[in-house]
Short mmCIF file of C-alpha atoms and ligand atoms in Angstrom, two decimals:
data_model
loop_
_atom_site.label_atom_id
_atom_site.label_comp_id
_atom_site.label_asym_id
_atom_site.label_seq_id
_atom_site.Cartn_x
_atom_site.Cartn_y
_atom_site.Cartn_z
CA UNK U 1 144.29 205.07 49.60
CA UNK U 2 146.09 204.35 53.03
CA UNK U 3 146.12 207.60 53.98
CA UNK U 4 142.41 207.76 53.20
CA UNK U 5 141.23 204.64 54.89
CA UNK U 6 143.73 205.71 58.06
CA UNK U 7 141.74 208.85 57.94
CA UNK U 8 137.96 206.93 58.46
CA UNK U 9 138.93 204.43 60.19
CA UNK U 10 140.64 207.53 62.85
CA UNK U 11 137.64 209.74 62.69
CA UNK U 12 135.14 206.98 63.10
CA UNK U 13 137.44 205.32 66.47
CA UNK U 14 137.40 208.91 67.95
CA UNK U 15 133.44 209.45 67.65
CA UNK U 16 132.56 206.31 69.00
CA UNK U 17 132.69 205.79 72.60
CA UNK U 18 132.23 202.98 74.10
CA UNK U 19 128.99 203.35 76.15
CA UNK U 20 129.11 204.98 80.05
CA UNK U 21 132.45 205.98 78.92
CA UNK U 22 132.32 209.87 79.91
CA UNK U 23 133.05 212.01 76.45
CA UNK U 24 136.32 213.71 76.01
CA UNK U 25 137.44 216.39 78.45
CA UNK U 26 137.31 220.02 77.48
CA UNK U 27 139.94 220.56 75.14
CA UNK U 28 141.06 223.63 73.33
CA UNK U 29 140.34 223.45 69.24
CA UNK U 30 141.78 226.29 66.99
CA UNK U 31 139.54 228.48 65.83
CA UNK U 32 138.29 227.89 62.06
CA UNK U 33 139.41 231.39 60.43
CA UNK U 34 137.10 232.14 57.69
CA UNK U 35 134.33 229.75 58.24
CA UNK U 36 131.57 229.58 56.12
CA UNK U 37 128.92 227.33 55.86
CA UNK U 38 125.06 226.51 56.82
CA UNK U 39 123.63 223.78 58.80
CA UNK U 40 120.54 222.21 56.79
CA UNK U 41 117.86 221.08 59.71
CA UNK U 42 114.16 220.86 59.70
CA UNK U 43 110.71 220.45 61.39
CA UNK U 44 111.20 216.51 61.47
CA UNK U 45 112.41 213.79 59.83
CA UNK U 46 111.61 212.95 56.28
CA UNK U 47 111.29 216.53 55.40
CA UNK U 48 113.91 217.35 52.15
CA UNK U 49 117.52 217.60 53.83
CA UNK U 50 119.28 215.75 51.74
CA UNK U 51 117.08 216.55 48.74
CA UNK U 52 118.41 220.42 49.80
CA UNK U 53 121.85 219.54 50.91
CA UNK U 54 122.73 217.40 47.71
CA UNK U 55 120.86 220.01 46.17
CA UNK U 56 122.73 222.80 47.32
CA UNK U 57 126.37 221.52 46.64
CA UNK U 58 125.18 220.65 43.18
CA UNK U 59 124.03 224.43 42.57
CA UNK U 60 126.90 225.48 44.30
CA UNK U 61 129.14 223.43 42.14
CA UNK U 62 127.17 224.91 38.68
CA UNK U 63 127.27 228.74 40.04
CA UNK U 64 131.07 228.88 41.16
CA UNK U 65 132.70 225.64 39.33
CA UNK U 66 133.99 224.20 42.03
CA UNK U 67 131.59 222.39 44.86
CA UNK U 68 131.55 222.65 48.56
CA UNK U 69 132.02 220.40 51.55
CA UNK U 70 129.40 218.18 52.62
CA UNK U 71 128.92 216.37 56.13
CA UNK U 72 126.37 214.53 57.60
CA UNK U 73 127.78 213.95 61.23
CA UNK U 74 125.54 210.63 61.74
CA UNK U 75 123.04 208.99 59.53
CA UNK U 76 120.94 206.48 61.26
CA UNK U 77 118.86 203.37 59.57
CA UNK U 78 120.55 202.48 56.20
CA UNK U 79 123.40 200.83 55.02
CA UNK U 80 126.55 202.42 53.14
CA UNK U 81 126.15 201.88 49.51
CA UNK U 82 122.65 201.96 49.73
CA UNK U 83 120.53 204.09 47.53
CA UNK U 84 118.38 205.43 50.06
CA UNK U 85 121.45 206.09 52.29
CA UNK U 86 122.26 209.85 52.93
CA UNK U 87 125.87 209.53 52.35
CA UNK U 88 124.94 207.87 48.90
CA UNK U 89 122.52 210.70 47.66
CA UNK U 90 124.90 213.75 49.00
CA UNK U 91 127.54 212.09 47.22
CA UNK U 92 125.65 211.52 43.46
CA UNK U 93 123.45 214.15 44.36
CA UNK U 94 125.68 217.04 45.15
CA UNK U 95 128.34 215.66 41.98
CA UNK U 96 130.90 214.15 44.74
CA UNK U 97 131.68 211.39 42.64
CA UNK U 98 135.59 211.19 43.89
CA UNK U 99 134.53 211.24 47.17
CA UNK U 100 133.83 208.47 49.47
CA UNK U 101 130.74 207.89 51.49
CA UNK U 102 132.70 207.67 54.39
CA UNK U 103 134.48 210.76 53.79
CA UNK U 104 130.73 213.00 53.47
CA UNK U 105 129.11 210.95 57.10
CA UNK U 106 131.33 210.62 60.04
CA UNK U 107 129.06 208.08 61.83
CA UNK U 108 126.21 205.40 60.65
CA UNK U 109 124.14 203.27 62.50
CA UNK U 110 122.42 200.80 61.41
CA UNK U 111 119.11 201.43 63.90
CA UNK U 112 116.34 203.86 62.19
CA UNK U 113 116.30 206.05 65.22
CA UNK U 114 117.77 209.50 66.16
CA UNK U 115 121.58 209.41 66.79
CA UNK U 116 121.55 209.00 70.38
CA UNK U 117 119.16 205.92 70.53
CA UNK U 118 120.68 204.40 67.50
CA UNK U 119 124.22 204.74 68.85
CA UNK U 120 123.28 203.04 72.44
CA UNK U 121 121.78 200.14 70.32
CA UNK U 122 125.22 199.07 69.40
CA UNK U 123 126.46 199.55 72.83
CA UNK U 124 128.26 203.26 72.11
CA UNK U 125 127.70 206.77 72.58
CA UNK U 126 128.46 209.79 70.35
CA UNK U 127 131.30 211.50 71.81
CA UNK U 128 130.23 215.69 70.86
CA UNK U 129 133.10 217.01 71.46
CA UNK U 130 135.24 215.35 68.90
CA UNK U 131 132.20 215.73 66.86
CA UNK U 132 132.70 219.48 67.02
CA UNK U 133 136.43 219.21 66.53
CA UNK U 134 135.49 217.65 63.34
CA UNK U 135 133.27 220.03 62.15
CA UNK U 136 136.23 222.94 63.14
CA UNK U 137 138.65 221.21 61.30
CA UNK U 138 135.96 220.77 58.03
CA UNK U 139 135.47 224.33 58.86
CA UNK U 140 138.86 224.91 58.27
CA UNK U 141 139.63 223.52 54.88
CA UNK U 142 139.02 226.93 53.39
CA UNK U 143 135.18 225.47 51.48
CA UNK U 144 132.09 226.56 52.14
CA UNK U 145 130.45 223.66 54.28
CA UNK U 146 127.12 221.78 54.22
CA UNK U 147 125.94 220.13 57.08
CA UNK U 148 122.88 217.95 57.33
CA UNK U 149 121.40 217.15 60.63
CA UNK U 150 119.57 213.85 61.61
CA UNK U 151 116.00 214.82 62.23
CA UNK U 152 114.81 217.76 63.24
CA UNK U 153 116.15 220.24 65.05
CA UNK U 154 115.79 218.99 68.50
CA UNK U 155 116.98 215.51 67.27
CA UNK U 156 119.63 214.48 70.15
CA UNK U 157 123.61 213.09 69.35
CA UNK U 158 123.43 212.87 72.75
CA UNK U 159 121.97 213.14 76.22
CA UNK U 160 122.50 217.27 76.43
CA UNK U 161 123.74 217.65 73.22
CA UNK U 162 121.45 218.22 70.25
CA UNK U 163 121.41 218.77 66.21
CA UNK U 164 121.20 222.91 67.61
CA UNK U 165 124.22 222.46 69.99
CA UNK U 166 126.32 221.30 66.99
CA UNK U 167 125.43 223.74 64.70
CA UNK U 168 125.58 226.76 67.81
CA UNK U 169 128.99 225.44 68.46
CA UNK U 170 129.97 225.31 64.83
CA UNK U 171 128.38 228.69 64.45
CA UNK U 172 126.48 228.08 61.43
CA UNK U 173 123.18 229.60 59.97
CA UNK U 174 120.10 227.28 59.58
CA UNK U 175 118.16 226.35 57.00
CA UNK U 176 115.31 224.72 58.00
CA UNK U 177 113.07 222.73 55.80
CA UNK U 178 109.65 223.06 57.08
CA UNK U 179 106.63 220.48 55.49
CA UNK U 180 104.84 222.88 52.86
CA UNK U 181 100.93 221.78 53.64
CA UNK U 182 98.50 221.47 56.77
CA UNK U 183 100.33 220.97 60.05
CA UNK U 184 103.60 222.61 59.49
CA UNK U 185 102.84 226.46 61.29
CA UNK U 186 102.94 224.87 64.65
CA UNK U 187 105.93 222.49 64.38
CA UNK U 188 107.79 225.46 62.19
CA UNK U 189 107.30 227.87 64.51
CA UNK U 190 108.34 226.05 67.46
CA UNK U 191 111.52 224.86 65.50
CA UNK U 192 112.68 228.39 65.32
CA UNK U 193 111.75 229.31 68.52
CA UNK U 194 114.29 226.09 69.86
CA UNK U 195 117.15 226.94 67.65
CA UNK U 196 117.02 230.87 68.69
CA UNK U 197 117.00 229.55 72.43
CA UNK U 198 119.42 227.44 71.74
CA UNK U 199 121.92 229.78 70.33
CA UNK U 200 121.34 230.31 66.64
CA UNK U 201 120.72 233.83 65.63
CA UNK U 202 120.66 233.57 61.81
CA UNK U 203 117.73 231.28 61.03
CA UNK U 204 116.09 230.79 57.65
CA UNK U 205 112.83 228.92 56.69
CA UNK U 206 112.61 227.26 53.47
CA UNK U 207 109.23 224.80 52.04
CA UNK U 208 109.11 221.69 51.33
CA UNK U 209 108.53 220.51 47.89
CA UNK U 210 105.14 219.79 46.55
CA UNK U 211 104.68 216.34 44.90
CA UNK U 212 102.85 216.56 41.77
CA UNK U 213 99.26 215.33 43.20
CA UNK U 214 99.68 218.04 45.60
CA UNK U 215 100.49 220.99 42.98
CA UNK U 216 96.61 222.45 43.28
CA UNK U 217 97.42 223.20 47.13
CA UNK U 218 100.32 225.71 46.35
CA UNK U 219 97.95 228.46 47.71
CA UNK U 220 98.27 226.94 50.99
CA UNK U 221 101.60 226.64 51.14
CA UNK U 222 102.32 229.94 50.51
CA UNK U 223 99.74 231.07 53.31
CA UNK U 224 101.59 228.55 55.42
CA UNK U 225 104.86 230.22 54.31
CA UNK U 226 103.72 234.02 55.02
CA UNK U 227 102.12 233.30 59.07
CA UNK U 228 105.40 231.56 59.63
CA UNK U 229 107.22 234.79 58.43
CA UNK U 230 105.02 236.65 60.99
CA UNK U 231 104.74 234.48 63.89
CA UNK U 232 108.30 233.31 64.30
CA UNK U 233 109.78 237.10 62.66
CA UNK U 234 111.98 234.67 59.93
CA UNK U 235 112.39 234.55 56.69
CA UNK U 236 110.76 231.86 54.73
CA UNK U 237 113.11 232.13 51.72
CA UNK U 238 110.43 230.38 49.08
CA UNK U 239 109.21 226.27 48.03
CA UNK U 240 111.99 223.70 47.40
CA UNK U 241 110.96 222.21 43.67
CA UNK U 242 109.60 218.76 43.41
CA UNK U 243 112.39 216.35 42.18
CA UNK U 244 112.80 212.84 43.13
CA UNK U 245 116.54 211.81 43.18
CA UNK U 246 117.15 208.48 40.93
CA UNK U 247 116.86 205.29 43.41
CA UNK U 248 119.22 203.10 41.16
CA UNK U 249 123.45 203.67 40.35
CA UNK U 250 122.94 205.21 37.65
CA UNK U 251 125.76 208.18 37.21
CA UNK U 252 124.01 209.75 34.34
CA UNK U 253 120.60 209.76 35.89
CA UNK U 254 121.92 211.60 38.87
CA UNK U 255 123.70 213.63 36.36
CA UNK U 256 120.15 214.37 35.00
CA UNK U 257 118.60 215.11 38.42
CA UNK U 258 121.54 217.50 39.49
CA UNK U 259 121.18 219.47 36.23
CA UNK U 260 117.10 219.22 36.81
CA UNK U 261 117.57 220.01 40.36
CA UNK U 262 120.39 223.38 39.90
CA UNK U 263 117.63 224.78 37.04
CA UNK U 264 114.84 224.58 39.32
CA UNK U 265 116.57 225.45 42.37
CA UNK U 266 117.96 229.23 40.56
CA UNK U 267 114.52 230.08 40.30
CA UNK U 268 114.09 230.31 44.37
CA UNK U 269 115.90 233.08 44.04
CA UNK U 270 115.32 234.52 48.20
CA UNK U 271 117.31 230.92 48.93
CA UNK U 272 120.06 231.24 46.36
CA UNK U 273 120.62 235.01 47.58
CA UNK U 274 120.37 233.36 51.03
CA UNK U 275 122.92 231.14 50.60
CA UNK U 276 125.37 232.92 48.77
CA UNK U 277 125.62 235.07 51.40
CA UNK U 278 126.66 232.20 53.73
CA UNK U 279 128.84 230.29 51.97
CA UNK U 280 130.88 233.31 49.89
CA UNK U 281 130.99 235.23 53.16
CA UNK U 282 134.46 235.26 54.94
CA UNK U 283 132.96 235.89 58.33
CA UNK U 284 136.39 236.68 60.99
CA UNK U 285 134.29 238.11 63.97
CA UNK U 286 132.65 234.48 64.47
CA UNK U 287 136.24 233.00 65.69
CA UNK U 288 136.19 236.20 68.59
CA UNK U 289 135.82 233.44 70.80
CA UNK U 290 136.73 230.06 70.47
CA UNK U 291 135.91 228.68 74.20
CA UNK U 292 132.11 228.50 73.27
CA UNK U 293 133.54 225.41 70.65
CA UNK U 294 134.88 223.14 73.60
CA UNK U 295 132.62 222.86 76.21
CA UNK U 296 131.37 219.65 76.78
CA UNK U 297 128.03 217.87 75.97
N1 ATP R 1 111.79 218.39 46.96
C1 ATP R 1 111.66 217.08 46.82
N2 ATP R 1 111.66 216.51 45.61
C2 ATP R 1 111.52 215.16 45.48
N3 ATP R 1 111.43 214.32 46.51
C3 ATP R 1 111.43 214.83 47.73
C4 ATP R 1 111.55 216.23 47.94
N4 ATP R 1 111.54 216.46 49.28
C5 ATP R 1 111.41 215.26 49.86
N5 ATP R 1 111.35 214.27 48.94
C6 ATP R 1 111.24 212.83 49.20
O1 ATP R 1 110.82 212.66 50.54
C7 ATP R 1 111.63 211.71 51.23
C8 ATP R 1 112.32 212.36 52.40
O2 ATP R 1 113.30 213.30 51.93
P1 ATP R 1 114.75 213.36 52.54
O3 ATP R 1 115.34 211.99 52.55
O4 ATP R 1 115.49 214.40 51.80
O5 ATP R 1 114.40 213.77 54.04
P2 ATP R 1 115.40 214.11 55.24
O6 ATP R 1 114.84 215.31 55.89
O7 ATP R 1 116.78 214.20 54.73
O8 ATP R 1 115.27 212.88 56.24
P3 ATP R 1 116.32 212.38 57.39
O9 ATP R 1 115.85 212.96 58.68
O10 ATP R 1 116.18 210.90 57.33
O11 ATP R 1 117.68 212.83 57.03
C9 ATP R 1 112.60 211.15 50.20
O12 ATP R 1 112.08 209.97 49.69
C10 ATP R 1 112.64 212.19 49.13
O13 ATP R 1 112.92 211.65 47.90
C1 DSD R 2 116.11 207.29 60.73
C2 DSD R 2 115.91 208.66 60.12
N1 DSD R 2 115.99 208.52 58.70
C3 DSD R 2 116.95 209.69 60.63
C4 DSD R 2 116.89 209.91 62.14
C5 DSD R 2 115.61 210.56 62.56
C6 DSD R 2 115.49 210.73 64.03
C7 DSD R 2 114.15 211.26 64.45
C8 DSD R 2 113.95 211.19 65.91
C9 DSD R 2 112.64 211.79 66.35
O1 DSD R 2 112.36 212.95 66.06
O2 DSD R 2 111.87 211.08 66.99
N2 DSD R 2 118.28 209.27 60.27
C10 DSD R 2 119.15 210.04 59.53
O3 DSD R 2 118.85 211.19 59.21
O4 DSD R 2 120.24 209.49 59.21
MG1 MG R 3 118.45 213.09 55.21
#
């Protein structure tokens, strides 16, 4: 338990700076050898991350037997414990129980805004370089990681450094959840567009869910889902099902949504194909070069 608490209370001291303080100096950080993982972003906020990234570990966890790492860097706007709090539904939601919520998100604020605005409200700023240390050394524990961004893919940690320069510098594929109805070609598009500029060459599209009252517009959707294909050349890898996590702590409801959640979730079967090729894949070449992991924000 010492050991653990030494462990948050060290990772959360290095992240936070206090603020005008200039982040840490270029350092070098070993290479994660076989990294796998996939960083889950999307068009916006509110969107199904952690509906997917909960989601994903608890699939995971059914398909192989054992589950994978989760982080959420920063979570913004809730309290720990909460059960609207991130770190709360990856943990019951992906079947972390012996984890802590400290253990799944490095950083939380308590201001509902993007990392970088949220962070200066309490007089700090997100040091990215021992962010991406972090995410090496999660890297490194030989599971397949999850990572949830804050936000959507342009969503800032910090001044020059954004939810795409994390996951670029970690290397990961994205997932990006895109809105499933009227307004999302634009936004999805342009999200793609961003994360190739910014260094991501193995993007993925997935829909958001449709809530029941919006069932009868599934046509849409998947016209939505086929001129996103075309305009932004990326594969849009199906619809996320429609199942709202349990907003009490209850262990055997979230029992019940995980085993709701993994049924459903099998039948996307371009996403589970996708995402077995990410997180079973030993991928060596990626650690080539480490300098592109130290630069600073
Ligand atoms: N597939 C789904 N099934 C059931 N509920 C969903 C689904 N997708 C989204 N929701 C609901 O929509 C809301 C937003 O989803 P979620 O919290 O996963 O978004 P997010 O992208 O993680 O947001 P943030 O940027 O705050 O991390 C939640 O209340 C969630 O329960
Ligand atoms: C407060 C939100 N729920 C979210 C941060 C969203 C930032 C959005 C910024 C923006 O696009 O304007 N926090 C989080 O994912 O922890
Ligand atoms: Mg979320």
């Amino acid at each position: 338990m010492l050991t653990i608490n030494y462990f948050i209370w060290f990772t959360q001291d290095c992240l936070r700076e206090v603020k005008f303080v200039m982040p840490a100096s270029k350092t070098n950080v070993e290479c994660a050898a076989n990294k796998k993982g996939i960083f889950v972003s999307s068009t916006g906020t509110e969107q199904g991350k952690t509906i997917l990234a909960s989601g994903i570990a608890a699939w995971w966890k059914s398909v192989t037997g054992a589950a994978p790492a989760v982080w959420k860097p920063v979570q913004s706007g809730v309290q720990w414990g909460a059960s609207n709090a991130d770190s709360y539904r990856l943990k019951w939601g992906g079947g972390l129980e012996d984890k802590q919520e400290q253990d799944i998100v490095s950083l939380a604020f308590s201001a509902p805004l993007s990392p970088l605005a949220a962070a200066a409200r309490e007089n700090v700023s997100i040091n990215c370089a021992a962010l991406r240390r972090e995410g090496i050394t999660r890297l490194s524990q030989g599971l397949p990681l999850v990572v949830e961004g804050a936000g959507g893919v342009a969503v800032p940690f910090a001044n020059t450094y954004t939810m795409c320069s994390l996951a670029s510098d970690l290397e990961l594929p994205m997932l990006i959840v895109a809105q499933p109805l009227l307004g999302t070609i634009s936004h999805t598009v342009t999200a793609v567009h961003y994360a190739r500029e910014q260094g991501i060459p193995d993007i993925a599209v997935v829909m958001g869910g449709l809530a029941p009252e919006q069932l009868e517009r599934e046509h849409e959707c998947e016209e939505n889902a086929q001129i996103i294909a075309e305009q932004a050349q990326v594969p849009v890898l199906g619809r996320l099902p429609w199942i709202p996590q349990p907003v009490m702590h209850d262990p055997h409801a979230w029992s019940s949504w995980r085993a709701q959640w993994v049924e459903a979730m099998s039948r996307v079967s371009l996403l589970c194909d996708w995402l077995m090729g990410r997180m079973n894949e030993v991928n060596k070449e990626r650690c080539a070069d480490s300098s592109s992991l130290t630069s600073d924000c």
